[in-house]
Tab-separated table of C-alpha atoms and ligand atoms in Angstrom:
chain	number	residue	atom	x	y	z
A	1	MET	CA	13.014	45.441	31.451
A	2	LYS	CA	13.471	45.145	27.594
A	3	ARG	CA	14.804	41.572	28.040
A	4	LEU	CA	11.746	40.686	30.252
A	5	LEU	CA	9.382	42.033	27.575
A	6	THR	CA	11.238	40.046	24.925
A	7	VAL	CA	11.050	36.844	27.049
A	8	MET	CA	7.366	37.486	27.616
A	9	LEU	CA	6.603	38.101	23.839
A	10	ALA	CA	8.433	34.867	23.077
A	11	LEU	CA	6.366	32.964	25.616
A	12	VAL	CA	3.092	34.546	24.249
A	13	LEU	CA	4.072	33.497	20.715
A	14	ALA	CA	5.105	29.946	21.657
A	15	LEU	CA	1.799	29.577	23.690
A	16	GLY	CA	-0.128	30.859	20.626
A	17	LEU	CA	1.700	28.312	18.349
A	18	ALA	CA	1.026	25.501	20.629
A	19	ALA	CA	-2.620	26.498	20.999
A	20	ASN	CA	-2.782	26.747	17.194
A	21	ALA	CA	-1.201	23.379	16.722
A	22	SER	CA	-3.581	21.480	18.980
A	23	ALA	CA	-6.409	23.492	17.313
A	24	ILE	CA	-5.957	21.423	14.188
A	25	THR	CA	-8.108	18.196	14.156
A	26	VAL	CA	-7.459	15.473	11.510
A	27	GLY	CA	-9.943	12.749	10.772
A	28	PHE	CA	-8.465	9.635	9.438
A	29	SER	CA	-10.720	6.939	7.908
A	30	GLN	CA	-8.565	3.807	7.522
A	31	ILE	CA	-9.983	0.723	5.902
A	32	GLY	CA	-8.842	-1.779	8.598
A	33	GLN	CA	-5.848	-3.822	9.597
A	34	GLU	CA	-5.619	-6.566	7.041
A	35	SER	CA	-1.834	-6.729	6.599
A	36	ASP	CA	1.527	-5.768	7.879
A	37	TRP	CA	1.631	-2.901	5.457
A	38	ARG	CA	-1.629	-1.575	6.742
A	39	THR	CA	-0.447	-1.665	10.144
A	40	ALA	CA	2.768	0.126	9.420
A	41	ASN	CA	0.692	2.688	7.316
A	42	THR	CA	-1.677	3.330	10.366
A	43	ASP	CA	1.095	3.531	12.801
A	44	ASP	CA	3.175	6.011	10.548
A	45	LEU	CA	0.329	8.394	10.000
A	46	CYS	CA	-1.228	8.257	13.478
A	47	SER	CA	1.978	8.712	15.390
A	48	ALA	CA	3.180	11.630	12.950
A	49	ILE	CA	-0.171	13.437	13.527
A	50	GLU	CA	0.102	13.198	17.196
A	51	ALA	CA	3.675	14.176	17.208
A	52	GLN	CA	2.688	17.485	15.608
A	53	GLY	CA	0.441	18.081	18.712
A	54	TRP	CA	-2.619	17.803	16.461
A	55	THR	CA	-5.702	16.190	17.608
A	56	LEU	CA	-6.324	12.794	15.846
A	57	VAL	CA	-9.870	11.309	15.223
A	58	TYR	CA	-9.109	7.827	13.924
A	59	ASP	CA	-11.594	5.370	12.604
A	60	ASP	CA	-10.920	1.692	11.604
A	61	ALA	CA	-13.540	0.490	9.203
A	62	ASN	CA	-12.922	-3.213	9.532
A	63	GLN	CA	-12.834	-3.386	5.738
A	64	GLN	CA	-16.655	-2.301	5.516
A	65	GLN	CA	-17.518	0.434	3.153
A	66	PRO	CA	-20.612	1.429	5.194
A	67	ASN	CA	-18.370	1.910	8.294
A	68	GLN	CA	-16.090	4.355	6.297
A	69	ILE	CA	-19.168	6.364	4.898
A	70	ARG	CA	-20.499	6.582	8.560
A	71	ALA	CA	-16.970	7.828	9.798
A	72	LEU	CA	-16.805	10.374	7.088
A	73	ARG	CA	-20.050	11.718	7.990
A	74	ASN	CA	-19.162	11.743	11.632
A	75	PHE	CA	-16.142	13.810	10.775
A	76	ILE	CA	-18.158	16.408	9.009
A	77	THR	CA	-20.432	16.603	12.068
A	78	GLN	CA	-17.550	16.874	14.380
A	79	GLY	CA	-16.078	19.722	12.128
A	80	VAL	CA	-12.639	18.266	11.710
A	81	ASP	CA	-10.080	20.480	9.869
A	82	TYR	CA	-8.663	17.799	7.539
A	83	ILE	CA	-9.620	14.361	6.460
A	84	LEU	CA	-7.292	11.628	5.411
A	85	PHE	CA	-9.083	8.915	3.339
A	86	THR	CA	-8.235	5.554	2.102
A	87	GLY	CA	-11.159	3.558	0.342
A	88	VAL	CA	-11.503	-0.068	0.731
A	89	VAL	CA	-12.839	-0.339	-2.713
A	90	SER	CA	-12.636	2.371	-5.438
A	91	THR	CA	-16.425	2.691	-6.202
A	92	GLY	CA	-19.343	4.204	-4.172
A	93	TRP	CA	-17.862	7.330	-2.767
A	94	GLU	CA	-19.137	10.133	-4.851
A	95	GLU	CA	-21.932	11.074	-2.683
A	96	VAL	CA	-20.188	11.121	0.768
A	97	LEU	CA	-17.101	12.826	-0.613
A	98	LYS	CA	-19.201	15.472	-2.285
A	99	GLU	CA	-20.640	16.022	1.284
A	100	VAL	CA	-16.975	16.514	2.559
A	101	ASN	CA	-16.583	18.849	-0.288
A	102	GLU	CA	-19.746	20.888	0.597
A	103	ALA	CA	-18.473	21.102	4.304
A	104	GLU	CA	-15.330	22.556	2.814
A	105	ILE	CA	-13.018	20.209	4.680
A	106	PRO	CA	-9.728	19.738	2.806
A	107	LEU	CA	-9.508	16.034	1.735
A	108	ILE	CA	-6.205	14.311	1.505
A	109	LEU	CA	-6.273	10.875	-0.299
A	110	VAL	CA	-3.787	8.336	0.852
A	111	ASP	CA	-2.763	5.067	-0.714
A	112	ARG	CA	-5.765	4.276	-2.935
A	113	MET	CA	-7.783	6.592	-5.214
A	114	PRO	CA	-11.576	6.546	-5.354
A	115	ASP	CA	-12.949	6.241	-9.008
A	116	CYS	CA	-14.790	9.507	-8.495
A	117	ALA	CA	-11.608	11.535	-8.065
A	118	ASP	CA	-12.222	13.334	-11.345
A	119	VAL	CA	-15.622	14.782	-10.205
A	120	ILE	CA	-14.815	15.651	-6.465
A	121	ASP	CA	-12.278	18.027	-4.970
A	122	TYR	CA	-9.242	16.883	-3.139
A	123	ALA	CA	-6.323	18.902	-1.727
A	124	CYS	CA	-3.671	16.322	-2.725
A	125	ALA	CA	-3.116	12.609	-3.025
A	126	PHE	CA	-0.299	10.182	-2.194
A	127	GLY	CA	-0.474	6.604	-3.315
A	128	GLY	CA	0.987	3.655	-5.022
A	129	ASP	CA	1.259	3.131	-8.641
A	130	PHE	CA	-0.433	-0.350	-8.463
A	131	VAL	CA	-0.341	-1.002	-12.230
A	132	GLU	CA	3.395	-0.483	-12.266
A	133	GLU	CA	3.835	-2.768	-9.235
A	134	GLY	CA	1.943	-5.420	-11.098
A	135	ARG	CA	4.215	-4.966	-14.108
A	136	ARG	CA	7.242	-5.331	-11.895
A	137	MET	CA	6.073	-8.490	-10.272
A	138	ALA	CA	5.586	-10.126	-13.683
A	139	ARG	CA	8.730	-8.759	-15.175
A	140	TRP	CA	10.910	-9.922	-12.251
A	141	THR	CA	9.373	-13.535	-12.545
A	142	GLY	CA	10.056	-13.652	-16.292
A	143	GLU	CA	13.663	-12.461	-15.914
A	144	TYR	CA	14.325	-14.536	-12.897
A	145	MET	CA	13.009	-17.922	-14.518
A	146	LYS	CA	15.349	-17.092	-17.518
A	147	SER	CA	18.317	-16.370	-15.045
A	148	ILE	CA	17.939	-19.918	-13.499
A	149	GLY	CA	17.732	-21.655	-17.056
A	150	ARG	CA	13.918	-22.054	-17.036
A	151	GLY	CA	13.161	-19.476	-19.622
A	152	GLU	CA	12.045	-22.000	-22.212
A	153	GLU	CA	10.222	-24.290	-19.765
A	154	GLU	CA	6.379	-24.094	-19.604
A	155	ILE	CA	5.614	-22.634	-16.285
A	156	ASN	CA	2.308	-22.569	-14.449
A	157	VAL	CA	1.579	-19.421	-12.552
A	158	VAL	CA	-1.221	-18.822	-9.965
A	159	MET	CA	-2.275	-15.438	-8.643
A	160	LEU	CA	-3.627	-14.525	-5.363
A	161	GLU	CA	-5.391	-11.107	-5.944
A	162	GLY	CA	-6.219	-8.423	-3.301
A	163	THR	CA	-9.627	-7.222	-2.118
A	164	THR	CA	-11.939	-7.414	-4.909
A	165	GLY	CA	-12.861	-3.866	-6.319
A	166	ALA	CA	-9.853	-2.292	-4.500
A	167	ASP	CA	-7.734	-0.271	-6.974
A	168	ALA	CA	-4.538	-1.962	-5.393
A	169	ALA	CA	-5.933	-5.296	-6.547
A	170	VAL	CA	-7.521	-4.088	-9.922
A	171	GLY	CA	-4.234	-2.158	-10.755
A	172	ARG	CA	-1.746	-4.993	-9.856
A	173	THR	CA	-3.772	-7.550	-11.862
A	174	GLU	CA	-3.818	-5.128	-14.827
A	175	GLY	CA	-0.011	-4.668	-14.542
A	176	ILE	CA	0.639	-8.409	-14.296
A	177	LEU	CA	-1.654	-9.212	-17.239
A	178	GLU	CA	0.034	-6.602	-19.354
A	179	VAL	CA	3.519	-7.825	-18.920
A	180	LEU	CA	3.058	-11.714	-18.464
A	181	PRO	CA	2.420	-12.299	-22.297
A	182	GLU	CA	5.907	-10.925	-22.950
A	183	TYR	CA	7.257	-14.204	-21.400
A	184	GLU	CA	5.660	-16.959	-23.555
A	185	ASN	CA	6.591	-19.775	-21.150
A	186	LEU	CA	4.583	-18.146	-18.283
A	187	ASN	CA	0.924	-19.573	-18.307
A	188	LEU	CA	-1.551	-18.048	-15.645
A	189	VAL	CA	-3.613	-21.040	-14.719
A	190	ALA	CA	-5.617	-19.668	-11.873
A	191	GLN	CA	-6.487	-16.466	-10.081
A	192	GLN	CA	-8.535	-15.708	-7.004
A	193	SER	CA	-8.826	-13.204	-4.334
A	194	GLY	CA	-7.143	-13.792	-0.986
A	195	ASN	CA	-8.445	-10.384	0.302
A	196	PHE	CA	-4.933	-9.234	1.183
A	197	THR	CA	-4.855	-11.194	4.322
A	198	ARG	CA	-2.682	-14.238	5.468
A	199	ALA	CA	-5.528	-16.380	6.428
A	200	GLU	CA	-7.299	-16.079	3.088
A	201	GLY	CA	-3.958	-16.307	1.200
A	202	GLN	CA	-3.470	-19.715	2.959
A	203	ALA	CA	-6.978	-20.930	2.274
A	204	VAL	CA	-6.961	-20.049	-1.446
A	205	MET	CA	-3.475	-21.469	-1.885
A	206	GLU	CA	-4.692	-24.688	-0.353
A	207	SER	CA	-7.450	-25.004	-2.732
A	208	PHE	CA	-5.179	-24.110	-5.832
A	209	LEU	CA	-2.797	-26.909	-4.502
A	210	LYS	CA	-5.794	-29.379	-4.533
A	211	SER	CA	-7.093	-28.570	-7.832
A	212	ILE	CA	-3.902	-27.816	-10.022
A	213	ASP	CA	-1.413	-30.636	-10.440
A	214	LYS	CA	1.631	-28.586	-11.229
A	215	ILE	CA	2.256	-25.069	-9.801
A	216	ASP	CA	5.555	-23.448	-10.506
A	217	VAL	CA	5.071	-19.795	-9.420
A	218	LEU	CA	2.750	-17.852	-6.912
A	219	LEU	CA	2.138	-14.188	-7.725
A	220	ALA	CA	0.829	-12.850	-4.343
A	221	GLN	CA	-0.485	-9.336	-4.753
A	222	ASN	CA	0.696	-8.576	-1.275
A	223	ASP	CA	3.272	-10.105	1.156
A	224	ASP	CA	0.752	-11.323	3.700
A	225	MET	CA	-1.153	-13.692	1.200
A	226	GLY	CA	2.232	-14.992	0.150
A	227	LEU	CA	3.321	-15.647	3.684
A	228	GLY	CA	-0.148	-17.296	4.313
A	229	ALA	CA	0.515	-19.501	1.178
A	230	ILE	CA	3.787	-20.623	2.429
A	231	ASP	CA	2.096	-22.540	5.266
A	232	ALA	CA	-0.405	-24.086	2.630
A	233	ILE	CA	2.631	-25.098	0.528
A	234	LYS	CA	4.536	-26.761	3.417
A	235	ALA	CA	1.343	-28.537	4.534
A	236	ALA	CA	1.159	-30.013	0.981
A	237	GLY	CA	4.676	-31.484	1.372
A	238	LEU	CA	6.255	-29.028	-0.992
A	239	VAL	CA	9.175	-26.576	-0.380
A	240	PRO	CA	8.232	-22.894	-0.638
A	241	GLY	CA	10.741	-20.844	-2.650
A	242	GLU	CA	12.023	-23.921	-4.405
A	243	ASP	CA	9.118	-26.044	-5.535
A	244	ILE	CA	7.004	-23.000	-5.881
A	245	ILE	CA	8.639	-19.595	-6.635
A	246	ILE	CA	6.813	-16.929	-4.580
A	247	VAL	CA	6.699	-13.321	-5.591
A	248	GLY	CA	4.988	-10.817	-3.215
A	249	CYS	CA	4.439	-7.096	-3.119
A	250	ASP	CA	4.860	-4.521	-0.349
A	251	SER	CA	8.329	-5.405	0.932
A	252	VAL	CA	7.487	-5.768	4.684
A	253	LYS	CA	10.145	-6.924	7.001
A	254	ALA	CA	8.310	-10.529	7.374
A	255	ALA	CA	8.813	-10.941	3.631
A	256	PHE	CA	12.554	-10.107	3.944
A	257	GLU	CA	12.769	-12.679	6.627
A	258	ALA	CA	11.129	-15.265	4.510
A	259	ILE	CA	13.262	-14.463	1.418
A	260	VAL	CA	16.427	-14.821	3.761
A	261	ALA	CA	15.058	-18.083	5.035
A	262	GLY	CA	14.713	-19.227	1.295
A	263	GLU	CA	10.941	-19.578	1.584
A	264	MET	CA	10.068	-16.672	-0.621
A	265	ASN	CA	11.878	-15.331	-3.638
A	266	ALA	CA	11.001	-11.626	-4.190
A	267	THR	CA	8.822	-8.663	-3.091
A	268	ILE	CA	8.140	-5.524	-4.958
A	269	GLU	CA	8.052	-2.484	-2.884
A	270	CYS	CA	5.167	-0.234	-2.057
A	271	THR	CA	5.723	2.168	0.642
A	272	PRO	CA	3.299	2.533	3.582
A	273	LEU	CA	5.140	5.493	5.012
A	274	TYR	CA	3.240	8.521	3.792
A	275	SER	CA	3.509	10.791	6.791
A	276	PRO	CA	6.252	13.106	5.546
A	277	PHE	CA	4.015	13.859	2.550
A	278	VAL	CA	0.888	14.295	4.574
A	279	ILE	CA	2.338	16.412	7.338
A	280	ASP	CA	4.137	18.608	4.937
A	281	ALA	CA	0.767	18.899	2.710
A	282	ILE	CA	-1.216	20.017	6.008
A	283	ASN	CA	1.469	22.412	6.956
A	284	ARG	CA	1.426	23.889	3.400
A	285	LEU	CA	-2.439	24.021	3.294
A	286	GLU	CA	-2.339	25.826	6.699
A	287	ALA	CA	-0.144	28.418	5.116
A	288	GLY	CA	-2.647	28.872	2.135
A	289	GLU	CA	-0.737	27.042	-0.417
A	290	VAL	CA	-2.766	25.759	-3.250
A	291	PHE	CA	-1.850	22.239	-4.594
A	292	ASP	CA	-2.371	20.807	-8.112
A	293	LYS	CA	-4.027	17.416	-8.305
A	294	THR	CA	-0.924	15.377	-9.063
A	295	VAL	CA	-0.902	12.110	-7.311
A	296	ILE	CA	2.572	11.330	-5.781
A	297	HIS	CA	3.709	7.752	-6.121
A	298	PRO	CA	6.805	7.256	-3.785
A	299	GLU	CA	7.572	3.701	-5.265
A	300	GLU	CA	10.983	2.197	-4.852
A	301	GLY	CA	12.656	-1.043	-5.368
A	302	CYS	CA	12.529	-4.739	-5.477
A	303	PHE	CA	14.082	-7.147	-2.896
A	304	ASP	CA	14.824	-10.786	-3.583
A	305	SER	CA	17.024	-13.790	-2.837
A	306	VAL	CA	19.708	-13.129	-5.487
A	307	GLY	CA	20.072	-9.384	-6.372
A	308	GLY	CA	20.615	-8.173	-9.845
A	309	ILE	CA	17.288	-9.207	-11.517
A	310	GLU	CA	15.789	-6.671	-13.885
A	311	TYR	CA	12.253	-5.752	-12.650
A	312	ALA	CA	11.696	-2.707	-14.585
A	313	GLU	CA	13.538	-1.047	-17.365
A	314	GLY	CA	16.871	-0.249	-16.109
A	315	LYS	CA	16.100	-1.403	-12.546
A	316	LEU	CA	17.922	-4.197	-10.865
A	317	SER	CA	16.628	-5.977	-7.551
A	318	VAL	CA	18.664	-5.710	-4.490
A	319	LYS	CA	19.389	-8.712	-2.282
A	320	ALA	CA	17.097	-8.767	0.678
A	321	ALA	CA	19.682	-10.171	2.979
A	322	ASP	CA	21.959	-7.110	2.427
A	323	VAL	CA	19.316	-4.537	3.429
A	324	ILE	CA	17.140	-6.502	5.831
A	325	ASP	CA	18.349	-4.531	8.946
A	326	GLU	CA	17.271	-1.224	7.314
A	327	ARG	CA	13.524	-2.424	7.076
A	328	VAL	CA	11.609	-0.872	9.977
A	329	TYR	CA	8.083	-2.331	9.228
B	401	LIG	O1	-3.318	-0.562	-0.827
B	401	LIG	C1	-2.058	-1.000	-0.508
B	401	LIG	C2	-2.363	-2.520	-0.300
B	401	LIG	O2	-3.358	-2.622	0.813
B	401	LIG	C3	-1.219	-3.217	0.257
B	401	LIG	O3	-0.417	-3.861	-0.701
B	401	LIG	C4	-1.833	-4.267	1.157
B	401	LIG	O4	-1.013	-5.021	1.836
B	401	LIG	C5	-2.785	-3.561	1.693
B	401	LIG	O5	-3.700	-4.308	2.144
């Protein structure tokens, strides 16, 4: 009898927990699917939320801020328990995020920070240190050119920037412009947005190649634009990775493959895999823990064709060919 009661109690508890788990609803406003990084980020978060048995309300904004604002308001109307938010640009969110605050829905910022972060309430934030990523792109380039005996040669650099107004683009540009002048031979001769997509990376690179006589280095603020540019470079009769050194950012598997194939030279890591942080945060919020507003930047390495190039103080690149099998996205 006692054993039966114990079993029944365990069953009731388990059912209670399961019911509780499915009672959590998470609204996720994603900006779109512009890159391999973004696809990995979406898959990672959505599958982790569903694996918890929580209800996911997902909205893909197709790169349009009005769509995101509408989605956030829909989440409020639906009464979701948590909101995950990545803004396509950094401005223009204060009004709607204050509405989220008024509705008392805990807000978790993922990947990018809105510029109103100081005047709204958010539970926690996990994102890239974009300025540091830009610094690393420039430092790797300067050190690599030295390592191949081109440290004194005048080098023309072009830059493909990300979505205009996105902090990922603004920050990477800032970091690149901060470090490039430390290498007097590196001259930035053109910069333009390729919107973080392969198609636009290819189109902008085509126009760079038509208007600039000599391009030695391409800094692509994400791998997808760099991969698009490879097609433009080949179409112009040049050899990507040799005639034009290509440095990307994100470290997606397709970039590793391009590096191993000799068509790209390096990529700086920016992880899309935030689910361990987000799931842990929601569980801790459920338990009533209070967070400080520290932004966590889980930044890691730099992967390239040679290995051993300094890309940040005391940090050396890893040869992509040696670790390509470990890359899952
Ligand atoms: O915000 C992160 C950036 O956004 C990634 O570098 C890029 O690929 C994505 O579109």
